[in-house]
Amino acid sequence: DIVMTQSPDLLTVSLGERAIINCKSGQSVLYNSDNKNYLAWYQQKAGQPPRLLISWASIRESGVPDRFSGSGSGTDFTLTISSLQAEDVAVYYCQQYYSTPRTFGQGTKVEIK
Amino acid sequence: VRLLESGGGLVQPGGSLRLSCVASGFAFSDYAMHWVRQTPGKGLEWLSAIGDSGFATYYAGSVKGRFTISRDNSENTLFLQMNSLRADDTGLYYCVKAQASVPVAGDYWGQGSLVTVSS
């Protein structure tokens, strides 16, 4: 199984400041045949199901604000919120879909300072 | 897109449940589907997936041999048959639509069906 490790577990950021969440996979999730990273980021607000923010490591879903961006390749990935808004308070998860089982990170809780 | 799960409830250890997920708003037979559960202790746990046609199935080790995923494309419905349930199977079970015919990222999630395994 590919272990996904996120850091930090808790991130406290002031409104308007940048938030950076890291995700490290136990092995590469870059598929050489198509040069794609099989990595997604999800946002889960309290009492709601998760919402897909980013797929293929850096492709923002339709309707996702452009302050959210994903980067990285191979085993190291980052989700950046360029200017934190109050509505961004949530738990964020990375997930690899390179192999079975499709494992999630443990989650990073983002709060307002 | 709408995904409506049902079939959850309270079951004794060793018992069985069958979850259903009725899909609408998209061409169900063109997309793979996932089941993901959430527990307070373990966060999000991917359980199983099925390809668009239903022939390809995928399982996490924790449920392989106990859970069976299936789909009825004529009824736009996804199923999860859960046998030999244990206390640590307790959680909120989500039905998730994949972005493609194979189980890649999940772009739509249902509200979940609560399963409680307890005597």
PDB file of C-alpha atoms in Angstrom:
ATOM      1  CA  ASP A   1       0.000   0.000   0.000  1.00  0.00           C
ATOM      2  CA  ILE A   2       1.158   3.561  -0.700  1.00  0.00           C
ATOM      3  CA  VAL A   3       1.249   5.511   2.544  1.00  0.00           C
ATOM      4  CA  MET A   4       0.267   9.165   2.235  1.00  0.00           C
ATOM      5  CA  THR A   5       1.630  11.480   4.929  1.00  0.00           C
ATOM      6  CA  GLN A   6       0.424  15.038   5.284  1.00  0.00           C
ATOM      7  CA  SER A   7       2.026  17.860   7.231  1.00  0.00           C
ATOM      8  CA  PRO A   8       1.193  19.614   9.356  1.00  0.00           C
ATOM      9  CA  ASP A   9      -1.795  18.005  11.090  1.00  0.00           C
ATOM     10  CA  LEU A  10      -3.027  21.453  12.158  1.00  0.00           C
ATOM     11  CA  LEU A  11      -2.381  24.722  10.365  1.00  0.00           C
ATOM     12  CA  THR A  12      -3.375  28.071  11.884  1.00  0.00           C
ATOM     13  CA  VAL A  13      -3.167  31.009   9.505  1.00  0.00           C
ATOM     14  CA  SER A  14      -4.311  34.631   9.612  1.00  0.00           C
ATOM     15  CA  LEU A  15      -6.957  35.807   7.191  1.00  0.00           C
ATOM     16  CA  GLY A  16      -5.367  36.861   3.918  1.00  0.00           C
ATOM     17  CA  GLU A  17      -2.162  34.966   4.583  1.00  0.00           C
ATOM     18  CA  ARG A  18      -0.832  31.979   2.661  1.00  0.00           C
ATOM     19  CA  ALA A  19      -1.519  28.426   3.795  1.00  0.00           C
ATOM     20  CA  ILE A  20       0.674  25.559   2.600  1.00  0.00           C
ATOM     21  CA  ILE A  21      -0.142  21.893   3.115  1.00  0.00           C
ATOM     22  CA  ASN A  22       2.319  19.162   2.223  1.00  0.00           C
ATOM     23  CA  CYS A  23       1.634  15.598   1.149  1.00  0.00           C
ATOM     24  CA  LYS A  24       4.287  12.929   0.737  1.00  0.00           C
ATOM     25  CA  SER A  25       3.652   9.541  -0.833  1.00  0.00           C
ATOM     26  CA  GLY A  26       5.570   6.419   0.124  1.00  0.00           C
ATOM     27  CA  GLN A  27       6.365   5.786  -3.531  1.00  0.00           C
ATOM     28  CA  SER A  28       6.082   7.760  -6.721  1.00  0.00           C
ATOM     29  CA  VAL A  29       2.571   8.339  -8.071  1.00  0.00           C
ATOM     30  CA  LEU A  30       3.896   9.623 -11.395  1.00  0.00           C
ATOM     31  CA  TYR A  31       2.802   7.267 -14.156  1.00  0.00           C
ATOM     32  CA  ASN A  32       5.563   7.297 -16.755  1.00  0.00           C
ATOM     33  CA  SER A  33       3.382   6.271 -19.694  1.00  0.00           C
ATOM     34  CA  ASP A  34       1.257   9.430 -19.510  1.00  0.00           C
ATOM     35  CA  ASN A  35       3.513  11.651 -17.366  1.00  0.00           C
ATOM     36  CA  LYS A  36       0.652  12.334 -14.963  1.00  0.00           C
ATOM     37  CA  ASN A  37       0.735  12.427 -11.195  1.00  0.00           C
ATOM     38  CA  TYR A  38      -2.196  10.401  -9.842  1.00  0.00           C
ATOM     39  CA  LEU A  39      -2.814  12.700  -6.890  1.00  0.00           C
ATOM     40  CA  ALA A  40      -5.924  14.580  -5.744  1.00  0.00           C
ATOM     41  CA  TRP A  41      -6.735  17.122  -3.049  1.00  0.00           C
ATOM     42  CA  TYR A  42     -10.080  17.320  -1.251  1.00  0.00           C
ATOM     43  CA  GLN A  43     -11.635  19.850   1.102  1.00  0.00           C
ATOM     44  CA  GLN A  44     -14.072  18.757   3.799  1.00  0.00           C
ATOM     45  CA  LYS A  45     -16.029  21.324   5.748  1.00  0.00           C
ATOM     46  CA  ALA A  46     -17.770  20.411   8.988  1.00  0.00           C
ATOM     47  CA  GLY A  47     -20.864  18.289   8.428  1.00  0.00           C
ATOM     48  CA  GLN A  48     -20.302  17.971   4.675  1.00  0.00           C
ATOM     49  CA  PRO A  49     -18.871  15.304   2.397  1.00  0.00           C
ATOM     50  CA  PRO A  50     -15.459  15.955   0.863  1.00  0.00           C
ATOM     51  CA  ARG A  51     -15.205  18.151  -2.228  1.00  0.00           C
ATOM     52  CA  LEU A  52     -12.653  17.588  -4.973  1.00  0.00           C
ATOM     53  CA  LEU A  53     -10.424  20.641  -5.353  1.00  0.00           C
ATOM     54  CA  ILE A  54      -7.487  19.431  -7.440  1.00  0.00           C
ATOM     55  CA  SER A  55      -6.894  16.366  -9.577  1.00  0.00           C
ATOM     56  CA  TRP A  56      -3.771  15.174 -11.406  1.00  0.00           C
ATOM     57  CA  ALA A  57      -1.781  17.085  -8.760  1.00  0.00           C
ATOM     58  CA  SER A  58      -2.391  20.510 -10.273  1.00  0.00           C
ATOM     59  CA  ILE A  59      -5.671  20.643 -12.226  1.00  0.00           C
ATOM     60  CA  ARG A  60      -8.191  22.810 -10.415  1.00  0.00           C
ATOM     61  CA  GLU A  61     -11.794  21.633 -10.619  1.00  0.00           C
ATOM     62  CA  SER A  62     -14.450  23.847 -12.146  1.00  0.00           C
ATOM     63  CA  GLY A  63     -15.780  26.340  -9.613  1.00  0.00           C
ATOM     64  CA  VAL A  64     -12.794  26.092  -7.281  1.00  0.00           C
ATOM     65  CA  PRO A  65     -11.412  29.553  -6.478  1.00  0.00           C
ATOM     66  CA  ASP A  66      -8.060  30.310  -8.057  1.00  0.00           C
ATOM     67  CA  ARG A  67      -6.498  30.961  -4.658  1.00  0.00           C
ATOM     68  CA  PHE A  68      -6.230  27.154  -4.434  1.00  0.00           C
ATOM     69  CA  SER A  69      -3.337  25.613  -6.337  1.00  0.00           C
ATOM     70  CA  GLY A  70      -1.614  22.251  -6.385  1.00  0.00           C
ATOM     71  CA  SER A  71       1.979  21.483  -7.253  1.00  0.00           C
ATOM     72  CA  GLY A  72       4.597  18.783  -7.008  1.00  0.00           C
ATOM     73  CA  SER A  73       5.562  15.561  -8.722  1.00  0.00           C
ATOM     74  CA  GLY A  74       6.655  12.051  -7.920  1.00  0.00           C
ATOM     75  CA  THR A  75       6.405  11.759  -4.147  1.00  0.00           C
ATOM     76  CA  ASP A  76       6.142  15.339  -2.875  1.00  0.00           C
ATOM     77  CA  PHE A  77       3.089  17.527  -3.334  1.00  0.00           C
ATOM     78  CA  THR A  78       1.750  20.817  -2.024  1.00  0.00           C
ATOM     79  CA  LEU A  79      -1.653  22.437  -1.760  1.00  0.00           C
ATOM     80  CA  THR A  80      -1.414  26.205  -1.462  1.00  0.00           C
ATOM     81  CA  ILE A  81      -4.151  28.610  -0.461  1.00  0.00           C
ATOM     82  CA  SER A  82      -2.709  31.932  -1.545  1.00  0.00           C
ATOM     83  CA  SER A  83      -4.903  34.170   0.617  1.00  0.00           C
ATOM     84  CA  LEU A  84      -6.871  32.372   3.306  1.00  0.00           C
ATOM     85  CA  GLN A  85     -10.548  33.248   3.552  1.00  0.00           C
ATOM     86  CA  ALA A  86     -12.920  32.468   6.413  1.00  0.00           C
ATOM     87  CA  GLU A  87     -14.776  29.960   4.235  1.00  0.00           C
ATOM     88  CA  ASP A  88     -11.571  27.947   3.747  1.00  0.00           C
ATOM     89  CA  VAL A  89     -11.724  26.587   7.311  1.00  0.00           C
ATOM     90  CA  ALA A  90     -11.867  22.843   6.713  1.00  0.00           C
ATOM     91  CA  VAL A  91      -9.904  19.614   6.753  1.00  0.00           C
ATOM     92  CA  TYR A  92      -7.876  18.965   3.617  1.00  0.00           C
ATOM     93  CA  TYR A  93      -6.938  15.503   2.364  1.00  0.00           C
ATOM     94  CA  CYS A  94      -4.618  14.256  -0.344  1.00  0.00           C
ATOM     95  CA  GLN A  95      -5.288  10.943  -2.087  1.00  0.00           C
ATOM     96  CA  GLN A  96      -3.311   8.843  -4.524  1.00  0.00           C
ATOM     97  CA  TYR A  97      -5.122   6.912  -7.228  1.00  0.00           C
ATOM     98  CA  TYR A  98      -1.988   5.431  -8.786  1.00  0.00           C
ATOM     99  CA  SER A  99      -2.529   2.009  -7.248  1.00  0.00           C
ATOM    100  CA  THR A 100      -4.979  -0.050  -5.203  1.00  0.00           C
ATOM    101  CA  PRO A 101      -5.830   0.703  -2.472  1.00  0.00           C
ATOM    102  CA  ARG A 102      -6.445   4.373  -3.310  1.00  0.00           C
ATOM    103  CA  THR A 103      -5.054   5.731  -0.048  1.00  0.00           C
ATOM    104  CA  PHE A 104      -5.754   9.060   1.656  1.00  0.00           C
ATOM    105  CA  GLY A 105      -3.537  11.172   3.830  1.00  0.00           C
ATOM    106  CA  GLN A 106      -4.556  11.607   7.457  1.00  0.00           C
ATOM    107  CA  GLY A 107      -5.866  15.131   6.851  1.00  0.00           C
ATOM    108  CA  THR A 108      -4.750  18.652   7.710  1.00  0.00           C
ATOM    109  CA  LYS A 109      -7.060  20.892   9.679  1.00  0.00           C
ATOM    110  CA  VAL A 110      -6.901  24.563   8.670  1.00  0.00           C
ATOM    111  CA  GLU A 111      -8.020  27.158  11.196  1.00  0.00           C
ATOM    112  CA  ILE A 112      -8.017  30.944  11.395  1.00  0.00           C
ATOM    113  CA  LYS A 113      -5.477  32.578  13.702  1.00  0.00           C
TER     114      LYS A 113
ATOM    115  CA  VAL B   1     -25.229  15.105 -10.259  1.00  0.00           C
ATOM    116  CA  ARG B   2     -26.877  13.449  -7.322  1.00  0.00           C
ATOM    117  CA  LEU B   3     -25.824  10.394  -5.349  1.00  0.00           C
ATOM    118  CA  LEU B   4     -28.263   9.053  -2.776  1.00  0.00           C
ATOM    119  CA  GLU B   5     -27.052   6.325  -0.433  1.00  0.00           C
ATOM    120  CA  SER B   6     -29.326   4.067   1.580  1.00  0.00           C
ATOM    121  CA  GLY B   7     -29.230   0.794   3.488  1.00  0.00           C
ATOM    122  CA  GLY B   8     -27.191   1.786   6.512  1.00  0.00           C
ATOM    123  CA  GLY B   9     -28.235   1.096  10.073  1.00  0.00           C
ATOM    124  CA  LEU B  10     -27.436  -0.790  13.244  1.00  0.00           C
ATOM    125  CA  VAL B  11     -26.201  -4.356  12.840  1.00  0.00           C
ATOM    126  CA  GLN B  12     -24.653  -6.863  15.225  1.00  0.00           C
ATOM    127  CA  PRO B  13     -21.063  -8.035  14.814  1.00  0.00           C
ATOM    128  CA  GLY B  14     -20.938 -10.826  12.253  1.00  0.00           C
ATOM    129  CA  GLY B  15     -24.034  -9.514  10.490  1.00  0.00           C
ATOM    130  CA  SER B  16     -24.584  -8.217   6.974  1.00  0.00           C
ATOM    131  CA  LEU B  17     -25.832  -5.062   5.302  1.00  0.00           C
ATOM    132  CA  ARG B  18     -26.281  -4.015   1.704  1.00  0.00           C
ATOM    133  CA  LEU B  19     -25.727  -0.380   0.821  1.00  0.00           C
ATOM    134  CA  SER B  20     -27.256   1.121  -2.307  1.00  0.00           C
ATOM    135  CA  CYS B  21     -26.469   4.350  -4.107  1.00  0.00           C
ATOM    136  CA  VAL B  22     -28.861   5.699  -6.711  1.00  0.00           C
ATOM    137  CA  ALA B  23     -27.183   8.045  -9.159  1.00  0.00           C
ATOM    138  CA  SER B  24     -28.746  10.745 -11.311  1.00  0.00           C
ATOM    139  CA  GLY B  25     -27.689  13.723 -13.406  1.00  0.00           C
ATOM    140  CA  PHE B  26     -24.951  11.985 -15.379  1.00  0.00           C
ATOM    141  CA  ALA B  27     -24.407   8.988 -17.641  1.00  0.00           C
ATOM    142  CA  PHE B  28     -23.897   6.452 -14.870  1.00  0.00           C
ATOM    143  CA  SER B  29     -22.678   3.662 -17.148  1.00  0.00           C
ATOM    144  CA  ASP B  30     -19.785   5.826 -18.403  1.00  0.00           C
ATOM    145  CA  TYR B  31     -18.086   6.293 -15.027  1.00  0.00           C
ATOM    146  CA  ALA B  32     -16.319   4.232 -12.426  1.00  0.00           C
ATOM    147  CA  MET B  33     -17.582   4.486  -8.857  1.00  0.00           C
ATOM    148  CA  HIS B  34     -16.017   4.281  -5.393  1.00  0.00           C
ATOM    149  CA  TRP B  35     -17.074   3.559  -1.835  1.00  0.00           C
ATOM    150  CA  VAL B  36     -15.233   5.532   0.854  1.00  0.00           C
ATOM    151  CA  ARG B  37     -15.914   5.487   4.578  1.00  0.00           C
ATOM    152  CA  GLN B  38     -15.171   7.955   7.303  1.00  0.00           C
ATOM    153  CA  THR B  39     -14.593   7.161  10.924  1.00  0.00           C
ATOM    154  CA  PRO B  40     -13.523   9.510  13.709  1.00  0.00           C
ATOM    155  CA  GLY B  41     -10.419   7.505  14.374  1.00  0.00           C
ATOM    156  CA  LYS B  42      -9.220   6.864  10.834  1.00  0.00           C
ATOM    157  CA  GLY B  43     -10.366   9.821   8.742  1.00  0.00           C
ATOM    158  CA  LEU B  44     -11.165   8.904   5.145  1.00  0.00           C
ATOM    159  CA  GLU B  45     -10.657   5.283   4.146  1.00  0.00           C
ATOM    160  CA  TRP B  46     -11.041   4.141   0.550  1.00  0.00           C
ATOM    161  CA  LEU B  47     -12.807   0.780   0.470  1.00  0.00           C
ATOM    162  CA  SER B  48     -13.626  -0.305  -3.040  1.00  0.00           C
ATOM    163  CA  ALA B  49     -14.150   0.761  -6.636  1.00  0.00           C
ATOM    164  CA  ILE B  50     -15.729  -0.610  -9.777  1.00  0.00           C
ATOM    165  CA  GLY B  51     -15.148   0.204 -13.415  1.00  0.00           C
ATOM    166  CA  ASP B  52     -17.842   1.567 -15.688  1.00  0.00           C
ATOM    167  CA  SER B  53     -18.923  -1.805 -17.049  1.00  0.00           C
ATOM    168  CA  GLY B  54     -18.750  -3.558 -13.710  1.00  0.00           C
ATOM    169  CA  PHE B  55     -16.183  -6.128 -14.755  1.00  0.00           C
ATOM    170  CA  ALA B  56     -13.210  -4.542 -12.986  1.00  0.00           C
ATOM    171  CA  THR B  57     -13.407  -4.363  -9.201  1.00  0.00           C
ATOM    172  CA  TYR B  58     -10.911  -3.159  -6.627  1.00  0.00           C
ATOM    173  CA  TYR B  59     -10.763  -3.593  -2.839  1.00  0.00           C
ATOM    174  CA  ALA B  60      -8.856  -2.427   0.187  1.00  0.00           C
ATOM    175  CA  GLY B  61      -7.228  -5.206   2.161  1.00  0.00           C
ATOM    176  CA  SER B  62      -9.387  -4.438   5.192  1.00  0.00           C
ATOM    177  CA  VAL B  63     -12.578  -5.426   3.356  1.00  0.00           C
ATOM    178  CA  LYS B  64     -11.413  -7.873   0.694  1.00  0.00           C
ATOM    179  CA  GLY B  65     -13.284 -11.148   1.030  1.00  0.00           C
ATOM    180  CA  ARG B  66     -15.985  -9.566   3.216  1.00  0.00           C
ATOM    181  CA  PHE B  67     -17.356  -6.759   1.021  1.00  0.00           C
ATOM    182  CA  THR B  68     -18.534  -7.006  -2.583  1.00  0.00           C
ATOM    183  CA  ILE B  69     -19.041  -4.040  -4.874  1.00  0.00           C
ATOM    184  CA  SER B  70     -21.408  -4.260  -7.812  1.00  0.00           C
ATOM    185  CA  ARG B  71     -23.509  -2.046 -10.045  1.00  0.00           C
ATOM    186  CA  ASP B  72     -26.682  -2.179 -12.108  1.00  0.00           C
ATOM    187  CA  ASN B  73     -26.243   0.218 -15.002  1.00  0.00           C
ATOM    188  CA  SER B  74     -29.832  -0.294 -16.119  1.00  0.00           C
ATOM    189  CA  GLU B  75     -30.994   1.076 -12.744  1.00  0.00           C
ATOM    190  CA  ASN B  76     -28.178   3.643 -12.243  1.00  0.00           C
ATOM    191  CA  THR B  77     -27.409   2.004  -8.923  1.00  0.00           C
ATOM    192  CA  LEU B  78     -24.211   1.111  -7.090  1.00  0.00           C
ATOM    193  CA  PHE B  79     -24.141  -1.511  -4.335  1.00  0.00           C
ATOM    194  CA  LEU B  80     -21.893  -2.578  -1.494  1.00  0.00           C
ATOM    195  CA  GLN B  81     -22.670  -5.942   0.075  1.00  0.00           C
ATOM    196  CA  MET B  82     -21.039  -6.055   3.493  1.00  0.00           C
ATOM    197  CA  ASN B  83     -20.695  -9.400   5.310  1.00  0.00           C
ATOM    198  CA  SER B  84     -18.967 -10.477   8.515  1.00  0.00           C
ATOM    199  CA  LEU B  85     -19.221  -6.958   9.860  1.00  0.00           C
ATOM    200  CA  ARG B  86     -16.985  -5.925  12.727  1.00  0.00           C
ATOM    201  CA  ALA B  87     -17.090  -3.061  15.206  1.00  0.00           C
ATOM    202  CA  ASP B  88     -14.355  -1.240  13.296  1.00  0.00           C
ATOM    203  CA  ASP B  89     -16.552  -1.176  10.191  1.00  0.00           C
ATOM    204  CA  THR B  90     -18.652   1.453  11.948  1.00  0.00           C
ATOM    205  CA  GLY B  91     -18.656   4.703  10.031  1.00  0.00           C
ATOM    206  CA  LEU B  92     -20.223   6.948   7.436  1.00  0.00           C
ATOM    207  CA  TYR B  93     -20.143   5.318   4.004  1.00  0.00           C
ATOM    208  CA  TYR B  94     -19.900   7.570   0.961  1.00  0.00           C
ATOM    209  CA  CYS B  95     -20.752   6.732  -2.615  1.00  0.00           C
ATOM    210  CA  VAL B  96     -18.383   8.605  -4.938  1.00  0.00           C
ATOM    211  CA  LYS B  97     -18.431   9.150  -8.686  1.00  0.00           C
ATOM    212  CA  ALA B  98     -15.046   8.896 -10.391  1.00  0.00           C
ATOM    213  CA  GLN B  99     -13.949  11.378 -13.039  1.00  0.00           C
ATOM    214  CA  ALA B 100     -13.503   8.671 -15.672  1.00  0.00           C
ATOM    215  CA  SER B 101     -14.427   5.128 -16.635  1.00  0.00           C
ATOM    216  CA  VAL B 102     -11.606   3.886 -14.420  1.00  0.00           C
ATOM    217  CA  PRO B 103     -11.339   4.674 -10.696  1.00  0.00           C
ATOM    218  CA  VAL B 104      -9.430   7.946 -10.656  1.00  0.00           C
ATOM    219  CA  ALA B 105     -10.279  10.922  -8.404  1.00  0.00           C
ATOM    220  CA  GLY B 106     -13.815  11.252  -7.098  1.00  0.00           C
ATOM    221  CA  ASP B 107     -15.542  14.406  -8.284  1.00  0.00           C
ATOM    222  CA  TYR B 108     -18.980  13.961  -6.705  1.00  0.00           C
ATOM    223  CA  TRP B 109     -19.821  12.557  -3.290  1.00  0.00           C
ATOM    224  CA  GLY B 110     -23.100  11.539  -1.719  1.00  0.00           C
ATOM    225  CA  GLN B 111     -24.123  12.614   1.767  1.00  0.00           C
ATOM    226  CA  GLY B 112     -23.276   9.220   3.194  1.00  0.00           C
ATOM    227  CA  SER B 113     -25.041   6.318   4.896  1.00  0.00           C
ATOM    228  CA  LEU B 114     -24.282   5.596   8.544  1.00  0.00           C
ATOM    229  CA  VAL B 115     -23.369   2.056   9.504  1.00  0.00           C
ATOM    230  CA  THR B 116     -23.104   1.098  13.164  1.00  0.00           C
ATOM    231  CA  VAL B 117     -21.819  -2.341  14.134  1.00  0.00           C
ATOM    232  CA  SER B 118     -22.569  -3.045  17.761  1.00  0.00           C
ATOM    233  CA  SER B 119     -24.162  -5.645  19.988  1.00  0.00           C
TER     234      SER B 119
END
